Amino acid sequence: MEPKGDIAVIGLAVMGQNLILNMNDHGFTVVAFNRTTSKVDDFLNNEAKGTNILGAHSLAEMVALLKKPRRVMLMVKAGSAVDDFIEQWLGVLEPGDIVIDGGNSLFQDTIRRTKYVESKGLLYIGTGVSGGEEGARRGPSIMPGGSPAAWPHVKPIFQAISAKVSDGSPCCDWVGEGGAGHYVKMTHNGIEYGDMQLICEAYQIMKDGLGMTADEMHEVFKEWNQGELESYLVEITRDILGKKDEDGQPLVDKILDTAGQKGTGKWTVISSQELGIPITLIAEAVYSRCVSALKDARVEAAKVFKPSNPKFAGDRKQWVSDIRKALYASKIISYTQGYMLMRAAAQQHGWNLNYGGIALMWRGGCIIRSVFLGEIKKAFDKNPNLTNLLLDPFFKKAIKSCARSWRKVVSAAVKKGIPAPAFSTALAFFDGLRSERLPANLLQAQRDYFGAHTYERIDKPRGEFFHTNWTGSGGRVASSTYTV
Ligand code: 2AM
């Protein structure tokens, strides 16, 4: 009998199960496999009952059920489990078969694995899948990269199961070679950290600066979700603020204020450091989670340094409008930085990224989905070579119309001692970017003074380096110039 399986999915945790059910809904025959094989039977007898999903209890059985070229997709924990599976598969798959990793793998691992699997004659795809459980079930954002020759074979499945935007375009397209898909997914997660932090800062300013209750803020987020901030994260914030505990009090007020993290935000920041790209907002978002984790230290310090009166003076409605604008402007900065990062990574790794396509992939299905991403898509459609999102006419106008409120909110937060690190760093970055002359002339002089690191001059061509004997007692020899 001819094998019927279109694709195998390995790993029956919640994301894996939901992706399988989603593929089944779209008419694909999926083979389900899991290391602990009892989970296969459990799945077939419950969630997958009455569907066309096939179970396999060994890799050999799985392979026998698949049409060629075989497509096998891993939905297991990132790390060594992926390498273990690749080794096992290389023993049972054939040249031309396609290995897909749908976990949150580090992009360097995906670069390495793509090369390795290709060296064995097979094809590799490392893909970001975003949208949580619900996304996996109803339509995630999917960001595939790896071996270009594999794409036509997985495209029909991935684009069928992905989220769609209003005109029907799928939130899934080929991202690029090697680790490009996982890089874009990592950047997505970094931006997600930033978006969440911005919302949280707006919340804290409204709570502490304006004395607003969760119910009142629920109304504010409801309104914000009807304008330019309309997004999944604003929507769930609205719902969270409206949720009551069993005693009728807002649940959010009872949740301990220490945040966890799994590492993709940190990876984004590490990559930005390596590439020398300032993604200051995401970095502050990661560090803010670290500060939140210092609960005991904060409780101690608050006993000594607690701000005496954090309340803002003035009209509350006006403040809420200012905070919305500060959030919007800061968000524009965060995406500007995120796109700068992807552009630098693409250059370093030789990826031909489609920036408008990335905005479209993020437009639906994933955690950062928003109306805002539609504007980014438009900006790149108009100018595919746009190097700085801030220079697009739409965003230029938006930043200009928010600037006064942004400064007002950041200065009030500073004056009153309410932490707003992401709002503030966004503004500092903006001010840095629009400074034709920064104090780095002095910095270079300092470096040359103590380390003979040399400097360039404004009255000489770039690339000519000078050293001054600042004290009259140092040597004549300059250290070689280098930039890390
Ligand atoms: P399990 O059910 O056998 O534990 C999420 O943890 C998914 O990843 C589960 O399907 C889990 O399989 C799988 N997984 C985690 N580590 C694994 C490993 N080292 N080898 C195989 N599967 C693994």
Short mmCIF file of C-alpha atoms and ligand atoms in Angstrom, two decimals:
data_model
loop_
_atom_site.label_atom_id
_atom_site.label_comp_id
_atom_site.label_asym_id
_atom_site.label_seq_id
_atom_site.Cartn_x
_atom_site.Cartn_y
_atom_site.Cartn_z
CA MET A 1 0.00 0.00 0.00
CA GLU A 2 1.21 3.50 -0.84
CA PRO A 3 2.12 5.50 2.25
CA LYS A 4 -0.45 8.20 3.05
CA GLY A 5 1.38 10.47 5.46
CA ASP A 6 2.08 14.03 4.26
CA ILE A 7 4.21 14.98 7.24
CA ALA A 8 5.28 13.56 10.60
CA VAL A 9 5.32 15.65 13.75
CA ILE A 10 7.46 14.51 16.64
CA GLY A 11 6.78 15.82 20.13
CA LEU A 12 3.29 15.66 21.52
CA ALA A 13 3.46 18.47 24.04
CA VAL A 14 0.77 21.12 23.63
CA MET A 15 2.32 22.99 20.67
CA GLY A 16 2.97 19.77 18.77
CA GLN A 17 -0.53 18.41 19.35
CA ASN A 18 -2.17 21.64 18.28
CA LEU A 19 -0.09 21.93 15.11
CA ILE A 20 -1.03 18.35 14.19
CA LEU A 21 -4.74 19.05 14.71
CA ASN A 22 -4.41 22.23 12.65
CA MET A 23 -2.72 20.33 9.80
CA ASN A 24 -5.42 17.67 9.98
CA ASP A 25 -8.13 20.36 9.72
CA HIS A 26 -6.51 21.49 6.48
CA GLY A 27 -6.69 18.08 4.91
CA PHE A 28 -3.15 16.83 5.51
CA THR A 29 -2.48 13.35 6.80
CA VAL A 30 -0.17 13.70 9.79
CA VAL A 31 1.86 10.99 11.46
CA ALA A 32 2.26 11.62 15.19
CA PHE A 33 5.25 10.35 17.14
CA ASN A 34 6.67 10.98 20.61
CA ARG A 35 9.67 9.70 22.57
CA THR A 36 7.34 8.43 25.30
CA THR A 37 5.14 6.37 23.00
CA SER A 38 2.26 6.04 25.47
CA LYS A 39 1.54 9.70 24.66
CA VAL A 40 0.90 8.70 21.04
CA ASP A 41 -1.92 6.34 22.07
CA ASP A 42 -3.21 8.83 24.56
CA PHE A 43 -3.38 11.50 21.85
CA LEU A 44 -5.02 9.16 19.30
CA ASN A 45 -7.64 8.08 21.82
CA ASN A 46 -8.50 11.59 22.95
CA GLU A 47 -7.73 14.85 21.08
CA ALA A 48 -7.11 13.07 17.76
CA LYS A 49 -10.08 10.70 17.98
CA GLY A 50 -12.15 10.66 14.79
CA THR A 51 -9.46 12.44 12.72
CA ASN A 52 -7.16 11.14 9.96
CA ILE A 53 -4.11 11.41 12.20
CA LEU A 54 -1.90 8.31 12.19
CA GLY A 55 0.20 7.19 15.15
CA ALA A 56 3.71 5.77 15.02
CA HIS A 57 5.46 3.95 17.84
CA SER A 58 8.93 3.87 16.36
CA LEU A 59 10.95 5.93 13.92
CA ALA A 60 10.89 3.03 11.44
CA GLU A 61 7.10 2.88 11.59
CA MET A 62 6.94 6.66 11.17
CA VAL A 63 9.17 6.58 8.10
CA ALA A 64 7.13 3.78 6.49
CA LEU A 65 3.96 5.87 6.78
CA LEU A 66 5.38 8.90 4.94
CA LYS A 67 5.21 9.87 1.27
CA LYS A 68 8.51 10.91 -0.37
CA PRO A 69 10.25 13.24 0.01
CA ARG A 70 9.55 12.63 3.66
CA ARG A 71 8.84 15.64 5.81
CA VAL A 72 9.52 15.22 9.50
CA MET A 73 8.95 18.08 11.91
CA LEU A 74 10.32 18.29 15.43
CA MET A 75 8.32 20.02 18.11
CA VAL A 76 10.56 19.10 21.02
CA LYS A 77 12.53 21.06 23.59
CA ALA A 78 15.28 23.18 22.00
CA GLY A 79 18.81 21.97 22.64
CA SER A 80 20.41 18.56 22.58
CA ALA A 81 17.11 16.73 21.91
CA VAL A 82 17.12 18.24 18.40
CA ASP A 83 20.68 17.00 17.73
CA ASP A 84 19.79 13.56 19.12
CA PHE A 85 16.83 13.28 16.76
CA ILE A 86 18.81 14.46 13.77
CA GLU A 87 21.35 11.70 14.43
CA GLN A 88 18.63 9.06 14.70
CA TRP A 89 16.88 10.27 11.57
CA LEU A 90 19.98 10.29 9.49
CA GLY A 91 19.92 6.52 10.00
CA VAL A 92 16.37 6.06 8.72
CA LEU A 93 15.74 8.89 6.23
CA GLU A 94 17.00 9.13 2.64
CA PRO A 95 18.64 11.87 0.57
CA GLY A 96 16.08 14.49 -0.41
CA ASP A 97 14.02 14.01 2.76
CA ILE A 98 13.36 17.11 4.82
CA VAL A 99 14.06 17.61 8.50
CA ILE A 100 12.18 20.49 10.13
CA ASP A 101 12.84 21.96 13.57
CA GLY A 102 9.84 23.96 14.78
CA GLY A 103 11.18 24.66 18.27
CA ASN A 104 12.75 27.85 19.62
CA SER A 105 16.28 26.92 18.63
CA LEU A 106 19.20 29.27 18.82
CA PHE A 107 19.92 30.51 15.29
CA GLN A 108 23.59 29.51 15.46
CA ASP A 109 22.47 25.93 16.13
CA THR A 110 20.21 26.12 13.08
CA ILE A 111 23.07 27.40 10.91
CA ARG A 112 25.20 24.47 12.09
CA ARG A 113 22.42 21.89 11.68
CA THR A 114 21.47 23.10 8.20
CA LYS A 115 25.06 22.60 7.05
CA TYR A 116 25.31 19.23 8.74
CA VAL A 117 22.04 17.81 7.40
CA GLU A 118 22.77 19.16 3.91
CA SER A 119 26.20 17.49 4.05
CA LYS A 120 24.33 14.18 4.39
CA GLY A 121 22.22 14.87 1.29
CA LEU A 122 19.04 15.79 3.19
CA LEU A 123 17.35 19.17 3.47
CA TYR A 124 16.82 21.19 6.62
CA ILE A 125 14.35 23.78 7.80
CA GLY A 126 14.59 25.67 11.09
CA THR A 127 11.36 27.55 11.61
CA GLY A 128 9.96 29.93 14.16
CA VAL A 129 6.38 29.19 15.15
CA SER A 130 4.66 31.88 17.17
CA GLY A 131 1.23 32.32 18.62
CA GLY A 132 1.21 30.07 21.64
CA GLU A 133 -1.20 27.17 21.98
CA GLU A 134 -4.13 28.97 20.42
CA GLY A 135 -2.00 30.11 17.48
CA ALA A 136 -0.70 26.61 16.86
CA ARG A 137 -4.27 25.31 16.80
CA ARG A 138 -6.00 28.07 14.79
CA GLY A 139 -3.20 29.65 12.78
CA PRO A 140 0.29 30.60 13.93
CA SER A 141 2.83 32.91 12.39
CA ILE A 142 5.47 30.67 10.81
CA MET A 143 8.98 31.89 9.95
CA PRO A 144 10.91 29.21 8.02
CA GLY A 145 14.56 29.29 7.00
CA GLY A 146 17.22 26.71 6.13
CA SER A 147 17.72 24.87 2.81
CA PRO A 148 15.94 26.83 0.05
CA ALA A 149 15.29 23.61 -1.90
CA ALA A 150 13.09 22.37 0.97
CA TRP A 151 10.72 25.33 0.85
CA PRO A 152 8.52 24.26 -2.11
CA HIS A 153 7.87 20.96 -0.33
CA VAL A 154 6.68 22.46 2.95
CA LYS A 155 5.14 25.67 1.60
CA PRO A 156 1.66 24.22 0.90
CA ILE A 157 1.38 22.79 4.40
CA PHE A 158 2.84 25.78 6.28
CA GLN A 159 0.90 28.41 4.36
CA ALA A 160 -2.34 26.45 4.73
CA ILE A 161 -2.07 26.17 8.52
CA SER A 162 -0.69 29.66 9.20
CA ALA A 163 -2.68 32.70 10.24
CA LYS A 164 -4.07 34.87 7.43
CA VAL A 165 -4.40 38.63 7.31
CA SER A 166 -7.63 40.25 6.16
CA ASP A 167 -6.83 40.00 2.44
CA GLY A 168 -6.10 36.29 2.86
CA SER A 169 -2.27 36.53 2.71
CA PRO A 170 -0.63 33.86 4.86
CA CYS A 171 1.51 34.90 7.84
CA CYS A 172 4.21 32.57 6.60
CA ASP A 173 6.80 32.99 3.87
CA TRP A 174 10.35 31.92 3.19
CA VAL A 175 12.68 33.96 5.38
CA GLY A 176 16.12 32.95 4.14
CA GLU A 177 18.97 30.48 4.24
CA GLY A 178 20.49 28.76 7.25
CA GLY A 179 19.42 30.27 10.56
CA ALA A 180 17.41 33.18 9.08
CA GLY A 181 14.03 31.81 10.21
CA HIS A 182 15.12 31.29 13.78
CA TYR A 183 16.88 34.66 13.79
CA VAL A 184 13.69 36.43 12.76
CA LYS A 185 11.74 34.45 15.37
CA MET A 186 14.30 35.43 18.01
CA THR A 187 13.96 39.09 17.02
CA HIS A 188 10.18 38.69 17.18
CA ASN A 189 10.53 37.47 20.75
CA GLY A 190 12.87 40.33 21.63
CA ILE A 191 10.35 42.81 20.26
CA GLU A 192 7.67 41.01 22.23
CA TYR A 193 9.70 41.63 25.43
CA GLY A 194 9.84 45.32 24.46
CA ASP A 195 6.13 45.61 23.70
CA MET A 196 5.21 43.95 26.99
CA GLN A 197 7.55 46.19 28.96
CA LEU A 198 6.11 49.32 27.32
CA ILE A 199 2.58 48.28 28.23
CA CYS A 200 3.72 47.53 31.77
CA GLU A 201 5.32 50.96 32.12
CA ALA A 202 2.14 52.65 30.90
CA TYR A 203 0.25 50.57 33.49
CA GLN A 204 2.57 51.52 36.32
CA ILE A 205 2.48 55.22 35.47
CA MET A 206 -1.32 55.12 35.39
CA LYS A 207 -1.45 53.13 38.61
CA ASP A 208 1.13 55.06 40.65
CA GLY A 209 1.20 58.43 38.92
CA LEU A 210 -2.53 58.79 38.29
CA GLY A 211 -3.84 56.52 41.06
CA MET A 212 -6.00 54.54 38.64
CA THR A 213 -7.65 51.24 39.54
CA ALA A 214 -7.48 48.06 37.49
CA ASP A 215 -11.09 48.64 36.38
CA GLU A 216 -10.29 52.13 35.18
CA MET A 217 -7.24 50.92 33.30
CA HIS A 218 -9.30 48.12 31.80
CA GLU A 219 -11.40 50.86 30.18
CA VAL A 220 -8.30 52.70 28.98
CA PHE A 221 -6.82 49.62 27.31
CA LYS A 222 -10.20 48.88 25.77
CA GLU A 223 -10.13 52.30 24.16
CA TRP A 224 -6.48 52.00 23.13
CA ASN A 225 -7.28 48.73 21.42
CA GLN A 226 -9.57 50.60 19.05
CA GLY A 227 -6.86 52.90 17.72
CA GLU A 228 -3.29 52.77 16.43
CA LEU A 229 -2.25 50.54 19.35
CA GLU A 230 -4.71 47.80 18.43
CA SER A 231 -2.84 44.57 19.05
CA TYR A 232 -3.01 41.20 20.72
CA LEU A 233 -0.93 42.34 23.70
CA VAL A 234 -3.08 45.42 24.35
CA GLU A 235 -6.17 43.25 23.99
CA ILE A 236 -5.02 40.68 26.54
CA THR A 237 -3.90 43.47 28.89
CA ARG A 238 -7.45 44.86 28.72
CA ASP A 239 -8.82 41.43 29.62
CA ILE A 240 -6.27 40.79 32.37
CA LEU A 241 -7.12 44.12 34.02
CA GLY A 242 -10.81 43.19 33.96
CA LYS A 243 -10.31 39.74 35.51
CA LYS A 244 -11.50 39.32 39.09
CA ASP A 245 -10.20 36.93 41.70
CA GLU A 246 -12.66 34.70 43.61
CA ASP A 247 -13.21 37.47 46.17
CA GLY A 248 -14.19 39.94 43.44
CA GLN A 249 -10.93 41.90 43.61
CA PRO A 250 -8.77 42.39 40.49
CA LEU A 251 -6.58 39.32 40.09
CA VAL A 252 -3.69 41.33 38.65
CA ASP A 253 -3.23 43.14 41.98
CA LYS A 254 -2.53 39.84 43.72
CA ILE A 255 0.10 38.53 41.33
CA LEU A 256 3.68 38.63 42.61
CA ASP A 257 5.74 41.20 40.71
CA THR A 258 8.71 39.07 39.68
CA ALA A 259 9.00 38.17 36.01
CA GLY A 260 10.47 35.03 34.51
CA GLN A 261 12.16 34.59 31.14
CA LYS A 262 13.17 31.73 28.92
CA GLY A 263 16.06 33.33 27.08
CA THR A 264 15.03 34.53 23.62
CA GLY A 265 15.08 38.18 24.77
CA LYS A 266 18.55 37.65 26.18
CA TRP A 267 19.72 36.03 22.92
CA THR A 268 18.45 39.03 20.97
CA VAL A 269 20.48 41.35 23.17
CA ILE A 270 23.58 39.17 22.96
CA SER A 271 23.31 39.15 19.18
CA SER A 272 22.89 42.93 19.14
CA GLN A 273 26.07 43.29 21.19
CA GLU A 274 27.94 41.08 18.76
CA LEU A 275 26.69 43.07 15.79
CA GLY A 276 27.12 46.45 17.49
CA ILE A 277 23.48 47.44 16.99
CA PRO A 278 21.76 49.46 19.73
CA ILE A 279 18.54 47.68 20.57
CA THR A 280 18.37 49.62 23.79
CA LEU A 281 14.66 49.13 24.34
CA ILE A 282 14.73 45.35 24.20
CA ALA A 283 17.82 45.39 26.44
CA GLU A 284 15.96 47.50 29.02
CA ALA A 285 13.02 45.13 28.78
CA VAL A 286 15.27 42.16 29.54
CA TYR A 287 16.99 43.99 32.40
CA SER A 288 13.64 45.16 33.78
CA ARG A 289 12.69 41.52 34.20
CA CYS A 290 16.00 41.03 36.02
CA VAL A 291 15.26 44.01 38.32
CA SER A 292 11.79 42.62 38.98
CA ALA A 293 13.36 39.35 40.06
CA LEU A 294 15.30 41.20 42.81
CA LYS A 295 12.18 41.31 44.93
CA ASP A 296 13.88 41.04 48.33
CA ALA A 297 16.45 43.71 47.48
CA ARG A 298 13.65 45.98 46.23
CA VAL A 299 11.62 45.54 49.39
CA GLU A 300 14.68 46.49 51.47
CA ALA A 301 15.57 49.50 49.31
CA ALA A 302 11.95 50.70 49.27
CA LYS A 303 12.04 51.01 53.06
CA VAL A 304 14.79 53.61 52.69
CA PHE A 305 14.15 55.28 49.34
CA LYS A 306 10.42 55.00 48.62
CA PRO A 307 9.23 58.08 46.65
CA SER A 308 7.17 60.26 48.97
CA ASN A 309 4.57 61.38 46.47
CA PRO A 310 4.46 59.75 43.06
CA LYS A 311 1.18 61.42 42.05
CA PHE A 312 1.11 63.46 38.85
CA ALA A 313 -0.61 66.85 38.97
CA GLY A 314 -3.05 67.85 36.23
CA ASP A 315 -5.88 66.44 34.21
CA ARG A 316 -6.03 62.66 34.24
CA LYS A 317 -7.64 62.37 30.83
CA GLN A 318 -4.90 64.46 29.32
CA TRP A 319 -2.25 62.34 31.04
CA VAL A 320 -3.79 59.13 29.70
CA SER A 321 -3.65 60.56 26.21
CA ASP A 322 0.00 61.59 26.77
CA ILE A 323 0.88 58.11 28.04
CA ARG A 324 -0.70 56.54 24.96
CA LYS A 325 1.44 58.73 22.74
CA ALA A 326 4.58 57.99 24.76
CA LEU A 327 3.86 54.29 24.35
CA TYR A 328 3.27 54.63 20.63
CA ALA A 329 6.44 56.65 20.01
CA SER A 330 8.52 54.23 22.09
CA LYS A 331 7.07 51.32 20.16
CA ILE A 332 8.11 52.91 16.89
CA ILE A 333 11.65 53.20 18.28
CA SER A 334 11.66 49.57 19.36
CA TYR A 335 10.67 48.32 15.90
CA THR A 336 13.14 50.69 14.29
CA GLN A 337 15.87 49.11 16.41
CA GLY A 338 14.61 45.58 15.76
CA TYR A 339 14.73 46.15 12.01
CA MET A 340 18.22 47.63 12.29
CA LEU A 341 19.27 44.46 14.05
CA MET A 342 17.81 42.15 11.39
CA ARG A 343 19.45 44.18 8.65
CA ALA A 344 22.86 43.89 10.32
CA ALA A 345 22.42 40.15 10.89
CA ALA A 346 21.36 39.67 7.27
CA GLN A 347 24.49 41.43 6.13
CA GLN A 348 26.71 39.38 8.41
CA HIS A 349 25.19 36.02 7.44
CA GLY A 350 24.40 36.73 3.78
CA TRP A 351 20.63 36.47 4.18
CA ASN A 352 18.41 38.21 1.69
CA LEU A 353 15.64 39.17 4.12
CA ASN A 354 12.35 40.53 2.87
CA TYR A 355 11.54 43.15 5.50
CA GLY A 356 7.99 43.85 4.36
CA GLY A 357 7.40 40.09 4.25
CA ILE A 358 8.57 39.82 7.84
CA ALA A 359 6.09 42.52 8.90
CA LEU A 360 3.38 40.56 7.10
CA MET A 361 4.37 37.33 8.87
CA TRP A 362 4.11 39.15 12.20
CA ARG A 363 0.90 40.92 11.22
CA GLY A 364 -1.25 37.98 12.31
CA GLY A 365 -1.03 34.81 14.37
CA CYS A 366 1.89 35.75 16.61
CA ILE A 367 2.10 37.44 19.99
CA ILE A 368 3.16 40.84 18.60
CA ARG A 369 0.43 40.91 15.95
CA SER A 370 -0.96 44.39 15.54
CA VAL A 371 -2.39 46.99 13.21
CA PHE A 372 0.97 48.76 13.59
CA LEU A 373 2.74 45.97 11.66
CA GLY A 374 0.43 46.69 8.74
CA GLU A 375 1.95 50.18 8.64
CA ILE A 376 5.47 48.72 8.70
CA LYS A 377 4.52 46.44 5.81
CA LYS A 378 3.27 49.48 3.88
CA ALA A 379 6.50 51.37 4.60
CA PHE A 380 8.62 48.55 3.15
CA ASP A 381 6.26 48.07 0.21
CA LYS A 382 6.78 51.73 -0.64
CA ASN A 383 10.53 51.54 -0.15
CA PRO A 384 12.07 48.04 0.12
CA ASN A 385 15.47 49.61 0.83
CA LEU A 386 14.25 51.66 3.78
CA THR A 387 17.19 51.55 6.21
CA ASN A 388 15.52 53.38 9.06
CA LEU A 389 11.84 53.02 9.84
CA LEU A 390 11.78 56.48 11.43
CA LEU A 391 12.45 58.04 8.04
CA ASP A 392 9.31 56.59 6.48
CA PRO A 393 6.80 59.45 6.08
CA PHE A 394 4.10 57.71 8.15
CA PHE A 395 6.38 57.03 11.11
CA LYS A 396 8.12 60.40 10.84
CA LYS A 397 4.76 62.11 11.20
CA ALA A 398 3.70 59.77 14.01
CA ILE A 399 6.86 60.41 16.04
CA LYS A 400 6.55 64.17 15.54
CA SER A 401 2.94 64.18 16.70
CA CYS A 402 3.83 62.18 19.83
CA ALA A 403 7.06 63.94 20.79
CA ARG A 404 5.66 66.50 23.23
CA SER A 405 3.63 63.96 25.15
CA TRP A 406 6.51 61.51 25.16
CA ARG A 407 8.86 64.04 26.77
CA LYS A 408 6.17 65.12 29.20
CA VAL A 409 5.55 61.58 30.41
CA VAL A 410 9.23 60.63 30.67
CA SER A 411 10.08 63.82 32.60
CA ALA A 412 7.11 63.42 34.94
CA ALA A 413 8.08 59.80 35.62
CA VAL A 414 11.65 60.88 36.35
CA LYS A 415 10.51 63.72 38.63
CA LYS A 416 8.17 61.47 40.55
CA GLY A 417 10.49 58.48 40.78
CA ILE A 418 8.37 56.06 38.76
CA PRO A 419 10.64 53.76 36.76
CA ALA A 420 10.05 53.98 33.01
CA PRO A 421 13.24 52.50 31.57
CA ALA A 422 11.86 51.55 28.15
CA PHE A 423 10.05 54.87 27.58
CA SER A 424 13.22 56.71 28.66
CA THR A 425 15.72 54.70 26.66
CA ALA A 426 13.55 55.05 23.56
CA LEU A 427 13.62 58.81 23.96
CA ALA A 428 17.37 58.84 24.66
CA PHE A 429 17.97 56.78 21.53
CA PHE A 430 15.82 59.13 19.49
CA ASP A 431 17.69 62.15 20.81
CA GLY A 432 21.01 60.42 20.14
CA LEU A 433 20.02 59.52 16.62
CA ARG A 434 19.01 63.07 15.77
CA SER A 435 22.22 64.53 17.24
CA GLU A 436 24.53 65.43 14.44
CA ARG A 437 27.35 65.76 16.93
CA LEU A 438 27.65 63.50 19.95
CA PRO A 439 30.30 63.74 22.68
CA ALA A 440 32.28 60.89 21.17
CA ASN A 441 34.94 63.41 20.14
CA LEU A 442 35.76 63.74 23.82
CA LEU A 443 35.53 59.99 24.26
CA GLN A 444 38.02 59.37 21.49
CA ALA A 445 40.32 61.94 23.06
CA GLN A 446 40.11 60.08 26.37
CA ARG A 447 40.89 56.79 24.63
CA ASP A 448 43.82 58.33 22.86
CA TYR A 449 45.02 59.95 26.10
CA PHE A 450 45.24 56.79 28.17
CA GLY A 451 45.63 54.13 25.52
CA ALA A 452 46.99 55.84 22.40
CA HIS A 453 43.93 54.51 20.55
CA THR A 454 44.06 57.37 18.00
CA TYR A 455 41.26 59.49 16.59
CA GLU A 456 39.97 60.80 13.27
CA ARG A 457 39.60 64.54 12.66
CA ILE A 458 36.69 66.50 11.27
CA ASP A 459 39.09 68.49 9.07
CA LYS A 460 40.74 65.41 7.54
CA PRO A 461 39.34 62.53 5.43
CA ARG A 462 37.78 59.54 7.20
CA GLY A 463 40.20 56.69 7.71
CA GLU A 464 43.17 58.86 8.60
CA PHE A 465 44.15 58.35 12.23
CA PHE A 466 45.98 60.71 14.57
CA HIS A 467 47.66 60.38 17.91
CA THR A 468 48.51 63.22 20.26
CA ASN A 469 51.04 63.11 23.04
CA TRP A 470 48.60 64.62 25.54
CA THR A 471 50.94 64.93 28.53
CA GLY A 472 54.22 65.48 26.83
CA SER A 473 55.63 62.47 28.70
CA GLY A 474 54.07 59.51 26.82
CA GLY A 475 55.70 57.61 23.99
CA ARG A 476 55.25 58.39 20.31
CA VAL A 477 53.81 54.98 19.43
CA ALA A 478 50.04 54.68 18.84
CA SER A 479 48.24 51.38 19.39
CA SER A 480 46.68 49.92 16.27
CA THR A 481 43.10 50.97 15.62
CA TYR A 482 40.47 48.37 15.86
CA THR A 483 36.78 48.22 16.42
CA VAL A 484 35.09 45.27 18.01
P1 2AM B 1 8.46 13.18 26.10
O1 2AM B 1 6.96 13.26 26.11
O2 2AM B 1 8.95 11.81 25.80
O3 2AM B 1 9.06 13.76 27.36
C1 2AM B 1 8.23 18.71 25.16
O4 2AM B 1 9.05 18.47 26.27
C2 2AM B 1 8.38 17.59 24.13
O5 2AM B 1 9.76 17.38 23.85
C3 2AM B 1 7.81 16.26 24.58
O6 2AM B 1 7.19 15.67 23.47
C4 2AM B 1 9.06 15.49 25.00
O7 2AM B 1 8.95 14.09 24.89
C5 2AM B 1 10.05 16.00 23.99
N1 2AM B 1 11.44 15.86 24.44
C6 2AM B 1 12.09 16.58 25.39
N2 2AM B 1 13.36 16.18 25.51
C7 2AM B 1 13.52 15.16 24.64
C8 2AM B 1 14.64 14.34 24.28
N3 2AM B 1 15.84 14.48 24.86
N4 2AM B 1 14.42 13.39 23.33
C9 2AM B 1 13.23 13.24 22.76
N5 2AM B 1 12.16 13.99 23.03
C10 2AM B 1 12.29 14.95 23.95
#
